[in-house]
mmCIF file with all atom_site columns, C-alpha atoms in Angstrom:
data_model
loop_
_atom_site.group_PDB
_atom_site.id
_atom_site.type_symbol
_atom_site.label_atom_id
_atom_site.label_alt_id
_atom_site.label_comp_id
_atom_site.label_asym_id
_atom_site.label_entity_id
_atom_site.label_seq_id
_atom_site.pdbx_PDB_ins_code
_atom_site.Cartn_x
_atom_site.Cartn_y
_atom_site.Cartn_z
_atom_site.occupancy
_atom_site.B_iso_or_equiv
_atom_site.pdbx_formal_charge
_atom_site.auth_seq_id
_atom_site.auth_comp_id
_atom_site.auth_asym_id
_atom_site.auth_atom_id
_atom_site.pdbx_PDB_model_num
ATOM 1   C CA . GLN A 1 1   ? -5.160  4.608   -15.024 1.00 82.00 ? 1   GLN A CA 1
ATOM 2   C CA . SER A 1 2   ? -5.971  4.303   -11.335 1.00 90.00 ? 2   SER A CA 1
ATOM 3   C CA . VAL A 1 3   ? -9.303  2.899   -10.214 1.00 92.00 ? 3   VAL A CA 1
ATOM 4   C CA . LEU A 1 4   ? -9.693  5.735   -7.702  1.00 97.00 ? 4   LEU A CA 1
ATOM 5   C CA . THR A 1 5   ? -9.421  9.332   -8.899  1.00 97.00 ? 5   THR A CA 1
ATOM 6   C CA . GLN A 1 6   ? -7.509  12.001  -7.012  1.00 98.00 ? 6   GLN A CA 1
ATOM 7   C CA . PRO A 1 7   ? -6.447  15.491  -8.073  1.00 97.00 ? 7   PRO A CA 1
ATOM 8   C CA . PRO A 1 8   ? -2.759  15.305  -9.040  1.00 97.00 ? 8   PRO A CA 1
ATOM 9   C CA . SER A 1 9   ? -1.805  18.326  -6.978  1.00 97.00 ? 9   SER A CA 1
ATOM 10  C CA . ALA A 1 10  ? -2.954  20.672  -4.238  1.00 97.00 ? 10  ALA A CA 1
ATOM 11  C CA . SER A 1 11  ? -1.387  23.583  -2.410  1.00 96.00 ? 11  SER A CA 1
ATOM 12  C CA . ALA A 1 12  ? -1.977  25.803  0.587   1.00 95.00 ? 12  ALA A CA 1
ATOM 13  C CA . THR A 1 13  ? -0.049  28.008  2.959   1.00 96.00 ? 13  THR A CA 1
ATOM 14  C CA . PRO A 1 14  ? 1.073   27.073  6.477   1.00 96.00 ? 14  PRO A CA 1
ATOM 15  C CA . GLY A 1 15  ? -1.704  27.254  9.025   1.00 96.00 ? 15  GLY A CA 1
ATOM 16  C CA . GLN A 1 16  ? -4.444  26.812  6.440   1.00 96.00 ? 16  GLN A CA 1
ATOM 17  C CA . GLY A 1 17  ? -6.619  23.752  6.003   1.00 96.00 ? 17  GLY A CA 1
ATOM 18  C CA . ILE A 1 18  ? -6.981  21.652  2.888   1.00 97.00 ? 18  ILE A CA 1
ATOM 19  C CA . THR A 1 19  ? -9.089  18.761  1.648   1.00 98.00 ? 19  THR A CA 1
ATOM 20  C CA . VAL A 1 20  ? -7.935  16.062  -0.740  1.00 98.00 ? 20  VAL A CA 1
ATOM 21  C CA . SER A 1 21  ? -10.668 14.199  -2.605  1.00 98.00 ? 21  SER A CA 1
ATOM 22  C CA . CYS A 1 22  ? -10.834 10.605  -3.790  1.00 98.00 ? 22  CYS A CA 1
ATOM 23  C CA . SER A 1 23  ? -13.553 9.424   -6.135  1.00 98.00 ? 23  SER A CA 1
ATOM 24  C CA . GLY A 1 24  ? -14.470 5.833   -6.861  1.00 97.00 ? 24  GLY A CA 1
ATOM 25  C CA . GLY A 1 25  ? -17.466 3.661   -7.541  1.00 97.00 ? 25  GLY A CA 1
ATOM 26  C CA . SER A 1 26  ? -20.037 1.407   -5.987  1.00 96.00 ? 26  SER A CA 1
ATOM 27  C CA . SER A 1 27  ? -17.750 -1.639  -5.872  1.00 97.00 ? 27  SER A CA 1
ATOM 28  C CA . ASN A 1 28  ? -14.937 0.103   -4.026  1.00 97.00 ? 28  ASN A CA 1
ATOM 29  C CA . ILE A 1 29  ? -15.478 3.291   -1.985  1.00 98.00 ? 29  ILE A CA 1
ATOM 30  C CA . GLY A 1 30  ? -19.235 2.832   -2.163  1.00 97.00 ? 30  GLY A CA 1
ATOM 31  C CA . SER A 1 31  ? -18.961 -0.519  -0.411  1.00 96.00 ? 31  SER A CA 1
ATOM 32  C CA . ASN A 1 32  ? -15.813 -0.414  1.706   1.00 96.00 ? 32  ASN A CA 1
ATOM 33  C CA . PRO A 1 33  ? -13.902 1.789   4.125   1.00 96.00 ? 33  PRO A CA 1
ATOM 34  C CA . VAL A 1 34  ? -11.101 3.974   2.836   1.00 98.00 ? 34  VAL A CA 1
ATOM 35  C CA . ASN A 1 35  ? -7.491  4.207   3.931   1.00 98.00 ? 35  ASN A CA 1
ATOM 36  C CA . TRP A 1 36  ? -5.127  7.096   3.374   1.00 98.00 ? 36  TRP A CA 1
ATOM 37  C CA . TYR A 1 37  ? -1.340  7.016   3.100   1.00 98.00 ? 37  TYR A CA 1
ATOM 38  C CA . GLN A 1 38  ? 1.262   9.768   3.318   1.00 98.00 ? 38  GLN A CA 1
ATOM 39  C CA . GLN A 1 39  ? 4.496   9.354   1.395   1.00 98.00 ? 39  GLN A CA 1
ATOM 40  C CA . LEU A 1 40  ? 7.370   11.701  2.073   1.00 96.00 ? 40  LEU A CA 1
ATOM 41  C CA . PRO A 1 41  ? 10.052  11.949  -0.626  1.00 92.00 ? 41  PRO A CA 1
ATOM 42  C CA . GLY A 1 42  ? 12.278  8.902   -0.766  1.00 92.00 ? 42  GLY A CA 1
ATOM 43  C CA . THR A 1 43  ? 10.440  7.003   1.949   1.00 96.00 ? 43  THR A CA 1
ATOM 44  C CA . ALA A 1 44  ? 7.913   4.186   2.235   1.00 97.00 ? 44  ALA A CA 1
ATOM 45  C CA . PRO A 1 45  ? 4.250   5.154   2.538   1.00 98.00 ? 45  PRO A CA 1
ATOM 46  C CA . LYS A 1 46  ? 2.842   5.629   6.018   1.00 98.00 ? 46  LYS A CA 1
ATOM 47  C CA . LEU A 1 47  ? -0.712  4.724   7.025   1.00 98.00 ? 47  LEU A CA 1
ATOM 48  C CA . LEU A 1 48  ? -2.444  7.987   7.929   1.00 98.00 ? 48  LEU A CA 1
ATOM 49  C CA . ILE A 1 49  ? -6.123  7.042   8.159   1.00 98.00 ? 49  ILE A CA 1
ATOM 50  C CA . TYR A 1 50  ? -7.735  3.606   8.256   1.00 96.00 ? 50  TYR A CA 1
ATOM 51  C CA . ALA A 1 51  ? -11.352 2.460   8.219   1.00 95.00 ? 51  ALA A CA 1
ATOM 52  C CA . THR A 1 52  ? -12.347 5.803   6.641   1.00 97.00 ? 52  THR A CA 1
ATOM 53  C CA . ASN A 1 53  ? -11.922 7.998   9.727   1.00 97.00 ? 53  ASN A CA 1
ATOM 54  C CA . GLN A 1 54  ? -9.600  6.308   12.223  1.00 96.00 ? 54  GLN A CA 1
ATOM 55  C CA . ARG A 1 55  ? -6.121  7.556   13.002  1.00 97.00 ? 55  ARG A CA 1
ATOM 56  C CA . PRO A 1 56  ? -3.337  5.137   13.948  1.00 95.00 ? 56  PRO A CA 1
ATOM 57  C CA . SER A 1 57  ? -1.478  5.893   17.128  1.00 95.00 ? 57  SER A CA 1
ATOM 58  C CA . GLY A 1 58  ? 0.904   8.789   16.613  1.00 95.00 ? 58  GLY A CA 1
ATOM 59  C CA . VAL A 1 59  ? -0.953  10.478  13.762  1.00 97.00 ? 59  VAL A CA 1
ATOM 60  C CA . PRO A 1 60  ? -1.917  14.032  14.743  1.00 96.00 ? 60  PRO A CA 1
ATOM 61  C CA . ALA A 1 61  ? -5.570  14.949  15.091  1.00 97.00 ? 61  ALA A CA 1
ATOM 62  C CA . ARG A 1 62  ? -4.999  17.535  12.343  1.00 97.00 ? 62  ARG A CA 1
ATOM 63  C CA . PHE A 1 63  ? -5.575  14.688  9.916   1.00 98.00 ? 63  PHE A CA 1
ATOM 64  C CA . SER A 1 64  ? -9.125  13.410  9.459   1.00 98.00 ? 64  SER A CA 1
ATOM 65  C CA . GLY A 1 65  ? -10.997 11.285  6.965   1.00 98.00 ? 65  GLY A CA 1
ATOM 66  C CA . SER A 1 66  ? -14.569 11.014  5.798   1.00 98.00 ? 66  SER A CA 1
ATOM 67  C CA . LYS A 1 67  ? -16.676 9.348   3.132   1.00 98.00 ? 67  LYS A CA 1
ATOM 68  C CA . SER A 1 68  ? -19.936 10.045  1.367   1.00 97.00 ? 68  SER A CA 1
ATOM 69  C CA . GLY A 1 69  ? -21.317 7.620   -1.175  1.00 97.00 ? 69  GLY A CA 1
ATOM 70  C CA . SER A 1 70  ? -18.535 6.714   -3.589  1.00 97.00 ? 70  SER A CA 1
ATOM 71  C CA . SER A 1 71  ? -16.242 9.562   -2.638  1.00 98.00 ? 71  SER A CA 1
ATOM 72  C CA . ALA A 1 72  ? -13.865 10.077  0.242   1.00 98.00 ? 72  ALA A CA 1
ATOM 73  C CA . SER A 1 73  ? -11.898 12.999  1.595   1.00 98.00 ? 73  SER A CA 1
ATOM 74  C CA . LEU A 1 74  ? -8.781  13.604  3.635   1.00 98.00 ? 74  LEU A CA 1
ATOM 75  C CA . ALA A 1 75  ? -8.780  16.865  5.567   1.00 98.00 ? 75  ALA A CA 1
ATOM 76  C CA . ILE A 1 76  ? -5.655  18.440  6.990   1.00 98.00 ? 76  ILE A CA 1
ATOM 77  C CA . SER A 1 77  ? -5.978  21.431  9.294   1.00 97.00 ? 77  SER A CA 1
ATOM 78  C CA . GLY A 1 78  ? -3.252  23.764  10.474  1.00 97.00 ? 78  GLY A CA 1
ATOM 79  C CA . LEU A 1 79  ? -0.901  22.847  7.635   1.00 97.00 ? 79  LEU A CA 1
ATOM 80  C CA . GLN A 1 80  ? 2.768   22.538  8.479   1.00 97.00 ? 80  GLN A CA 1
ATOM 81  C CA . SER A 1 81  ? 5.749   22.454  6.155   1.00 96.00 ? 81  SER A CA 1
ATOM 82  C CA . GLU A 1 82  ? 6.377   18.809  7.046   1.00 96.00 ? 82  GLU A CA 1
ATOM 83  C CA . ASP A 1 83  ? 2.966   17.900  5.601   1.00 97.00 ? 83  ASP A CA 1
ATOM 84  C CA . GLU A 1 84  ? 4.384   18.444  2.121   1.00 97.00 ? 84  GLU A CA 1
ATOM 85  C CA . ALA A 1 85  ? 4.119   14.952  0.649   1.00 97.00 ? 85  ALA A CA 1
ATOM 86  C CA . HIS A 1 86  ? 2.147   12.705  -1.658  1.00 98.00 ? 86  HIS A CA 1
ATOM 87  C CA . TYR A 1 87  ? -1.171  11.434  -0.326  1.00 98.00 ? 87  TYR A CA 1
ATOM 88  C CA . TYR A 1 88  ? -2.843  8.263   -1.595  1.00 98.00 ? 88  TYR A CA 1
ATOM 89  C CA . CYS A 1 89  ? -6.322  6.926   -0.977  1.00 98.00 ? 89  CYS A CA 1
ATOM 90  C CA . ALA A 1 90  ? -6.945  3.186   -1.088  1.00 98.00 ? 90  ALA A CA 1
ATOM 91  C CA . THR A 1 91  ? -9.734  0.731   -0.508  1.00 97.00 ? 91  THR A CA 1
ATOM 92  C CA . TRP A 1 92  ? -10.921 -2.743  -1.370  1.00 96.00 ? 92  TRP A CA 1
ATOM 93  C CA . ASP A 1 93  ? -12.677 -3.333  -4.668  1.00 96.00 ? 93  ASP A CA 1
ATOM 94  C CA . ASP A 1 94  ? -15.275 -6.102  -4.556  1.00 95.00 ? 94  ASP A CA 1
ATOM 95  C CA . SER A 1 95  ? -15.318 -6.440  -8.348  1.00 95.00 ? 95  SER A CA 1
ATOM 96  C CA . VAL A 1 96  ? -11.670 -7.541  -8.476  1.00 94.00 ? 96  VAL A CA 1
ATOM 97  C CA . ASN A 1 97  ? -11.376 -8.875  -4.917  1.00 93.00 ? 97  ASN A CA 1
ATOM 98  C CA . GLY A 1 98  ? -8.325  -6.764  -4.283  1.00 95.00 ? 98  GLY A CA 1
ATOM 99  C CA . ARG A 1 99  ? -6.931  -3.500  -3.025  1.00 96.00 ? 99  ARG A CA 1
ATOM 100 C CA . VAL A 1 100 ? -6.949  -0.427  -5.264  1.00 97.00 ? 100 VAL A CA 1
ATOM 101 C CA . PHE A 1 101 ? -5.151  2.902   -4.956  1.00 98.00 ? 101 PHE A CA 1
ATOM 102 C CA . GLY A 1 102 ? -5.781  6.405   -6.146  1.00 98.00 ? 102 GLY A CA 1
ATOM 103 C CA . GLY A 1 103 ? -3.193  8.017   -8.369  1.00 97.00 ? 103 GLY A CA 1
ATOM 104 C CA . GLY A 1 104 ? -1.962  10.208  -5.539  1.00 97.00 ? 104 GLY A CA 1
ATOM 105 C CA . THR A 1 105 ? -2.077  13.927  -4.740  1.00 98.00 ? 105 THR A CA 1
ATOM 106 C CA . LYS A 1 106 ? 1.090   15.944  -4.331  1.00 98.00 ? 106 LYS A CA 1
ATOM 107 C CA . LEU A 1 107 ? 0.543   18.478  -1.573  1.00 97.00 ? 107 LEU A CA 1
ATOM 108 C CA . THR A 1 108 ? 2.701   21.577  -1.643  1.00 97.00 ? 108 THR A CA 1
ATOM 109 C CA . VAL A 1 109 ? 2.876   23.805  1.412   1.00 96.00 ? 109 VAL A CA 1
ATOM 110 C CA . LEU A 1 110 ? 3.702   27.222  0.013   1.00 90.00 ? 110 LEU A CA 1
ATOM 111 C CA . GLN B 2 1   ? 8.049   -3.177  17.520  1.00 91.00 ? 1   GLN B CA 1
ATOM 112 C CA . MET B 2 2   ? 7.562   -5.130  14.329  1.00 95.00 ? 2   MET B CA 1
ATOM 113 C CA . HIS B 2 3   ? 9.713   -4.249  11.373  1.00 96.00 ? 3   HIS B CA 1
ATOM 114 C CA . LEU B 2 4   ? 10.088  -5.632  7.873   1.00 98.00 ? 4   LEU B CA 1
ATOM 115 C CA . GLN B 2 5   ? 13.384  -6.095  6.051   1.00 98.00 ? 5   GLN B CA 1
ATOM 116 C CA . GLN B 2 6   ? 13.489  -6.724  2.314   1.00 98.00 ? 6   GLN B CA 1
ATOM 117 C CA . TRP B 2 7   ? 16.181  -8.149  0.069   1.00 98.00 ? 7   TRP B CA 1
ATOM 118 C CA . GLY B 2 8   ? 16.617  -9.437  -3.457  1.00 97.00 ? 8   GLY B CA 1
ATOM 119 C CA . ALA B 2 9   ? 18.197  -8.774  -6.816  1.00 93.00 ? 9   ALA B CA 1
ATOM 120 C CA . GLY B 2 10  ? 18.206  -5.127  -7.852  1.00 94.00 ? 10  GLY B CA 1
ATOM 121 C CA . LEU B 2 11  ? 18.813  -5.791  -11.537 1.00 97.00 ? 11  LEU B CA 1
ATOM 122 C CA . VAL B 2 12  ? 16.872  -8.315  -13.599 1.00 98.00 ? 12  VAL B CA 1
ATOM 123 C CA . LYS B 2 13  ? 17.017  -8.987  -17.327 1.00 97.00 ? 13  LYS B CA 1
ATOM 124 C CA . SER B 2 14  ? 13.916  -8.819  -19.506 1.00 97.00 ? 14  SER B CA 1
ATOM 125 C CA . SER B 2 15  ? 11.969  -12.077 -19.738 1.00 97.00 ? 15  SER B CA 1
ATOM 126 C CA . GLU B 2 16  ? 13.534  -13.376 -16.519 1.00 98.00 ? 16  GLU B CA 1
ATOM 127 C CA . THR B 2 17  ? 11.947  -13.669 -13.061 1.00 98.00 ? 17  THR B CA 1
ATOM 128 C CA . LEU B 2 18  ? 12.100  -10.981 -10.387 1.00 98.00 ? 18  LEU B CA 1
ATOM 129 C CA . SER B 2 19  ? 12.536  -12.414 -6.912  1.00 98.00 ? 19  SER B CA 1
ATOM 130 C CA . LEU B 2 20  ? 12.264  -10.588 -3.573  1.00 98.00 ? 20  LEU B CA 1
ATOM 131 C CA . THR B 2 21  ? 11.996  -11.691 0.049   1.00 98.00 ? 21  THR B CA 1
ATOM 132 C CA . CYS B 2 22  ? 10.629  -9.867  3.083   1.00 98.00 ? 22  CYS B CA 1
ATOM 133 C CA . GLY B 2 23  ? 11.557  -10.875 6.612   1.00 98.00 ? 23  GLY B CA 1
ATOM 134 C CA . VAL B 2 24  ? 9.247   -10.078 9.533   1.00 97.00 ? 24  VAL B CA 1
ATOM 135 C CA . TYR B 2 25  ? 10.901  -9.294  12.847  1.00 97.00 ? 25  TYR B CA 1
ATOM 136 C CA . GLY B 2 26  ? 9.638   -8.339  16.269  1.00 95.00 ? 26  GLY B CA 1
ATOM 137 C CA . GLY B 2 27  ? 6.152   -9.798  16.161  1.00 91.00 ? 27  GLY B CA 1
ATOM 138 C CA . SER B 2 28  ? 3.907   -12.665 15.185  1.00 93.00 ? 28  SER B CA 1
ATOM 139 C CA . PHE B 2 29  ? 3.971   -13.608 11.506  1.00 94.00 ? 29  PHE B CA 1
ATOM 140 C CA . SER B 2 30  ? 1.009   -15.922 11.499  1.00 93.00 ? 30  SER B CA 1
ATOM 141 C CA . VAL B 2 31  ? -1.772  -13.572 12.560  1.00 93.00 ? 31  VAL B CA 1
ATOM 142 C CA . TYR B 2 32  ? -1.597  -11.153 9.638   1.00 94.00 ? 32  TYR B CA 1
ATOM 143 C CA . TYR B 2 33  ? -2.036  -10.789 5.919   1.00 95.00 ? 33  TYR B CA 1
ATOM 144 C CA . TRP B 2 34  ? 1.068   -9.589  4.054   1.00 97.00 ? 34  TRP B CA 1
ATOM 145 C CA . SER B 2 35  ? 1.070   -7.558  0.848   1.00 97.00 ? 35  SER B CA 1
ATOM 146 C CA . TRP B 2 36  ? 3.434   -6.619  -1.930  1.00 98.00 ? 36  TRP B CA 1
ATOM 147 C CA . ILE B 2 37  ? 3.068   -3.149  -3.478  1.00 98.00 ? 37  ILE B CA 1
ATOM 148 C CA . ARG B 2 38  ? 5.149   -1.461  -6.144  1.00 98.00 ? 38  ARG B CA 1
ATOM 149 C CA . GLN B 2 39  ? 5.812   2.073   -7.321  1.00 98.00 ? 39  GLN B CA 1
ATOM 150 C CA . SER B 2 40  ? 7.190   2.790   -10.780 1.00 96.00 ? 40  SER B CA 1
ATOM 151 C CA . PRO B 2 41  ? 9.546   5.777   -11.082 1.00 93.00 ? 41  PRO B CA 1
ATOM 152 C CA . GLY B 2 42  ? 7.609   8.985   -10.587 1.00 90.00 ? 42  GLY B CA 1
ATOM 153 C CA . LYS B 2 43  ? 4.314   7.102   -10.422 1.00 93.00 ? 43  LYS B CA 1
ATOM 154 C CA . GLY B 2 44  ? 1.755   6.074   -7.847  1.00 94.00 ? 44  GLY B CA 1
ATOM 155 C CA . LEU B 2 45  ? 1.308   2.933   -5.798  1.00 97.00 ? 45  LEU B CA 1
ATOM 156 C CA . GLU B 2 46  ? 0.155   -0.350  -7.316  1.00 97.00 ? 46  GLU B CA 1
ATOM 157 C CA . TRP B 2 47  ? -0.987  -3.258  -5.146  1.00 97.00 ? 47  TRP B CA 1
ATOM 158 C CA . ILE B 2 48  ? 0.421   -6.572  -6.375  1.00 98.00 ? 48  ILE B CA 1
ATOM 159 C CA . GLY B 2 49  ? -1.204  -9.054  -4.026  1.00 97.00 ? 49  GLY B CA 1
ATOM 160 C CA . GLU B 2 50  ? -1.423  -10.407 -0.501  1.00 96.00 ? 50  GLU B CA 1
ATOM 161 C CA . ILE B 2 51  ? -1.159  -13.675 1.393   1.00 96.00 ? 51  ILE B CA 1
ATOM 162 C CA . ASP B 2 52  ? -1.682  -15.042 4.887   1.00 93.00 ? 52  ASP B CA 1
ATOM 163 C CA . HIS B 2 53  ? 0.321   -17.674 6.747   1.00 89.00 ? 53  HIS B CA 1
ATOM 164 C CA . ARG B 2 54  ? -1.859  -20.459 5.344   1.00 90.00 ? 54  ARG B CA 1
ATOM 165 C CA . GLY B 2 55  ? -1.205  -19.353 1.785   1.00 89.00 ? 55  GLY B CA 1
ATOM 166 C CA . ARG B 2 56  ? -4.611  -17.824 1.212   1.00 89.00 ? 56  ARG B CA 1
ATOM 167 C CA . GLY B 2 57  ? -4.068  -15.005 -1.238  1.00 91.00 ? 57  GLY B CA 1
ATOM 168 C CA . ASN B 2 58  ? -5.600  -12.304 -3.369  1.00 93.00 ? 58  ASN B CA 1
ATOM 169 C CA . TYR B 2 59  ? -3.929  -10.811 -6.417  1.00 96.00 ? 59  TYR B CA 1
ATOM 170 C CA . ASN B 2 60  ? -4.139  -7.816  -8.714  1.00 96.00 ? 60  ASN B CA 1
ATOM 171 C CA . PRO B 2 61  ? -5.887  -9.190  -11.822 1.00 95.00 ? 61  PRO B CA 1
ATOM 172 C CA . SER B 2 62  ? -3.532  -7.282  -14.111 1.00 95.00 ? 62  SER B CA 1
ATOM 173 C CA . LEU B 2 63  ? -0.505  -9.107  -12.673 1.00 97.00 ? 63  LEU B CA 1
ATOM 174 C CA . LYS B 2 64  ? -2.008  -12.380 -11.481 1.00 96.00 ? 64  LYS B CA 1
ATOM 175 C CA . SER B 2 65  ? -0.787  -14.496 -14.393 1.00 96.00 ? 65  SER B CA 1
ATOM 176 C CA . ARG B 2 66  ? 2.851   -13.559 -13.661 1.00 97.00 ? 66  ARG B CA 1
ATOM 177 C CA . VAL B 2 67  ? 2.849   -13.281 -9.861  1.00 98.00 ? 67  VAL B CA 1
ATOM 178 C CA . SER B 2 68  ? 3.618   -15.829 -7.197  1.00 97.00 ? 68  SER B CA 1
ATOM 179 C CA . ILE B 2 69  ? 3.519   -14.860 -3.523  1.00 97.00 ? 69  ILE B CA 1
ATOM 180 C CA . SER B 2 70  ? 4.507   -17.426 -0.926  1.00 96.00 ? 70  SER B CA 1
ATOM 181 C CA . VAL B 2 71  ? 5.281   -17.642 2.776   1.00 96.00 ? 71  VAL B CA 1
ATOM 182 C CA . ASP B 2 72  ? 7.764   -19.539 4.910   1.00 95.00 ? 72  ASP B CA 1
ATOM 183 C CA . THR B 2 73  ? 6.258   -19.440 8.369   1.00 94.00 ? 73  THR B CA 1
ATOM 184 C CA . SER B 2 74  ? 9.281   -21.172 9.920   1.00 94.00 ? 74  SER B CA 1
ATOM 185 C CA . LYS B 2 75  ? 11.406  -18.196 8.919   1.00 96.00 ? 75  LYS B CA 1
ATOM 186 C CA . SER B 2 76  ? 8.673   -15.504 9.168   1.00 96.00 ? 76  SER B CA 1
ATOM 187 C CA . GLN B 2 77  ? 9.282   -14.584 5.558   1.00 97.00 ? 77  GLN B CA 1
ATOM 188 C CA . LEU B 2 78  ? 7.209   -13.846 2.498   1.00 97.00 ? 78  LEU B CA 1
ATOM 189 C CA . SER B 2 79  ? 8.446   -13.912 -1.043  1.00 98.00 ? 79  SER B CA 1
ATOM 190 C CA . LEU B 2 80  ? 7.473   -12.372 -4.360  1.00 98.00 ? 80  LEU B CA 1
ATOM 191 C CA . LYS B 2 81  ? 8.230   -13.790 -7.762  1.00 98.00 ? 81  LYS B CA 1
ATOM 192 C CA . LEU B 2 82  ? 7.238   -11.916 -10.912 1.00 98.00 ? 82  LEU B CA 1
ATOM 193 C CA . SER B 2 83  ? 7.911   -13.797 -14.130 1.00 98.00 ? 83  SER B CA 1
ATOM 194 C CA . SER B 2 84  ? 8.531   -12.647 -17.705 1.00 98.00 ? 84  SER B CA 1
ATOM 195 C CA . VAL B 2 85  ? 9.494   -9.155  -16.601 1.00 98.00 ? 85  VAL B CA 1
ATOM 196 C CA . THR B 2 86  ? 9.866   -6.208  -18.954 1.00 97.00 ? 86  THR B CA 1
ATOM 197 C CA . PRO B 2 87  ? 11.257  -2.699  -18.380 1.00 97.00 ? 87  PRO B CA 1
ATOM 198 C CA . ALA B 2 88  ? 7.709   -1.699  -17.382 1.00 96.00 ? 88  ALA B CA 1
ATOM 199 C CA . ASP B 2 89  ? 8.216   -3.731  -14.210 1.00 98.00 ? 89  ASP B CA 1
ATOM 200 C CA . THR B 2 90  ? 11.016  -1.421  -13.102 1.00 98.00 ? 90  THR B CA 1
ATOM 201 C CA . ALA B 2 91  ? 9.890   -0.083  -9.744  1.00 98.00 ? 91  ALA B CA 1
ATOM 202 C CA . VAL B 2 92  ? 10.454  0.127   -6.030  1.00 98.00 ? 92  VAL B CA 1
ATOM 203 C CA . TYR B 2 93  ? 8.805   -2.904  -4.471  1.00 98.00 ? 93  TYR B CA 1
ATOM 204 C CA . TYR B 2 94  ? 7.466   -2.818  -0.902  1.00 98.00 ? 94  TYR B CA 1
ATOM 205 C CA . CYS B 2 95  ? 6.169   -5.467  1.455   1.00 98.00 ? 95  CYS B CA 1
ATOM 206 C CA . ALA B 2 96  ? 3.631   -4.444  4.088   1.00 98.00 ? 96  ALA B CA 1
ATOM 207 C CA . ARG B 2 97  ? 1.520   -5.832  6.908   1.00 97.00 ? 97  ARG B CA 1
ATOM 208 C CA . SER B 2 98  ? -2.084  -5.887  5.694   1.00 95.00 ? 98  SER B CA 1
ATOM 209 C CA . GLY B 2 99  ? -4.513  -6.620  8.480   1.00 89.00 ? 99  GLY B CA 1
ATOM 210 C CA . SER B 2 100 ? -5.512  -9.485  10.718  1.00 88.00 ? 100 SER B CA 1
ATOM 211 C CA . ALA B 2 101 ? -5.751  -12.927 9.139   1.00 88.00 ? 101 ALA B CA 1
ATOM 212 C CA . THR B 2 102 ? -8.593  -13.781 11.524  1.00 88.00 ? 102 THR B CA 1
ATOM 213 C CA . ASP B 2 103 ? -10.748 -10.867 10.378  1.00 87.00 ? 103 ASP B CA 1
ATOM 214 C CA . ILE B 2 104 ? -12.837 -11.425 7.259   1.00 85.00 ? 104 ILE B CA 1
ATOM 215 C CA . PHE B 2 105 ? -12.707 -7.655  6.772   1.00 89.00 ? 105 PHE B CA 1
ATOM 216 C CA . HIS B 2 106 ? -8.937  -7.413  7.202   1.00 88.00 ? 106 HIS B CA 1
ATOM 217 C CA . TYR B 2 107 ? -8.740  -4.950  4.330   1.00 85.00 ? 107 TYR B CA 1
ATOM 218 C CA . HIS B 2 108 ? -10.628 -2.336  6.317   1.00 84.00 ? 108 HIS B CA 1
ATOM 219 C CA . TYR B 2 109 ? -7.535  -1.653  8.356   1.00 87.00 ? 109 TYR B CA 1
ATOM 220 C CA . GLY B 2 110 ? -4.967  -0.622  5.816   1.00 93.00 ? 110 GLY B CA 1
ATOM 221 C CA . MET B 2 111 ? -1.308  -1.521  5.517   1.00 96.00 ? 111 MET B CA 1
ATOM 222 C CA . ASP B 2 112 ? 0.347   -0.257  8.658   1.00 96.00 ? 112 ASP B CA 1
ATOM 223 C CA . VAL B 2 113 ? 3.915   -1.602  8.717   1.00 97.00 ? 113 VAL B CA 1
ATOM 224 C CA . TRP B 2 114 ? 6.085   -1.306  5.614   1.00 98.00 ? 114 TRP B CA 1
ATOM 225 C CA . GLY B 2 115 ? 9.439   -2.588  4.493   1.00 98.00 ? 115 GLY B CA 1
ATOM 226 C CA . GLN B 2 116 ? 12.144  -0.195  3.405   1.00 97.00 ? 116 GLN B CA 1
ATOM 227 C CA . GLY B 2 117 ? 11.530  -0.816  -0.284  1.00 97.00 ? 117 GLY B CA 1
ATOM 228 C CA . SER B 2 118 ? 13.626  -2.603  -2.887  1.00 98.00 ? 118 SER B CA 1
ATOM 229 C CA . ALA B 2 119 ? 14.545  -0.832  -6.105  1.00 98.00 ? 119 ALA B CA 1
ATOM 230 C CA . VAL B 2 120 ? 14.423  -3.242  -9.037  1.00 98.00 ? 120 VAL B CA 1
ATOM 231 C CA . THR B 2 121 ? 15.529  -2.324  -12.533 1.00 98.00 ? 121 THR B CA 1
ATOM 232 C CA . VAL B 2 122 ? 14.643  -4.500  -15.500 1.00 98.00 ? 122 VAL B CA 1
ATOM 233 C CA . SER B 2 123 ? 17.152  -4.209  -18.308 1.00 96.00 ? 123 SER B CA 1
ATOM 234 C CA . SER B 2 124 ? 16.077  -4.684  -21.900 1.00 89.00 ? 124 SER B CA 1
#
């Protein structure tokens, strides 16, 4: 079982927006910034969002992150077919002094 | 542009030790933390541990007793050894750059450069 909880799947049509949630606790999301990763089939994960709401160079502004209390969210606007992928949240957990991941959300663009 | 190249045995027998190496090219090795992450077939990501160039490390408590992560700064390489493996350790293993070693909050910044992944199968 993952320390962080994500819905296993989500779907939307091209052009729509979608939000992926990530729930944790006081020792992880409640105390630390959140990072998000995108994993396309058969490839290594790619850092999508760091420090809760920052986008690395090259990541489109359609992707945004936020946090409230012990929960975080990844929002994707103007969905495109190439956004179909698995999305993982991650953060640091002070109780284990290590990084923890969510179980991942498979996004389907219908 | 920094890139990471992984290599190691793709097939390991149960009870033996898994061994992988990750070479860092195109940038400074000694200013970052470096992580190992794995992904079992059809499953999510699991962080194994991280280390900096001085050997300061943090480990996943569930794997800590079996994991050894080390660095060779002269070669800009990091290595992973996982002992007493079982078929449950079958996974794709990744190395990744994990934040600045001079920042006490290095983990705020995510893992931004990844190796290509190494598929390891543990036979029973």
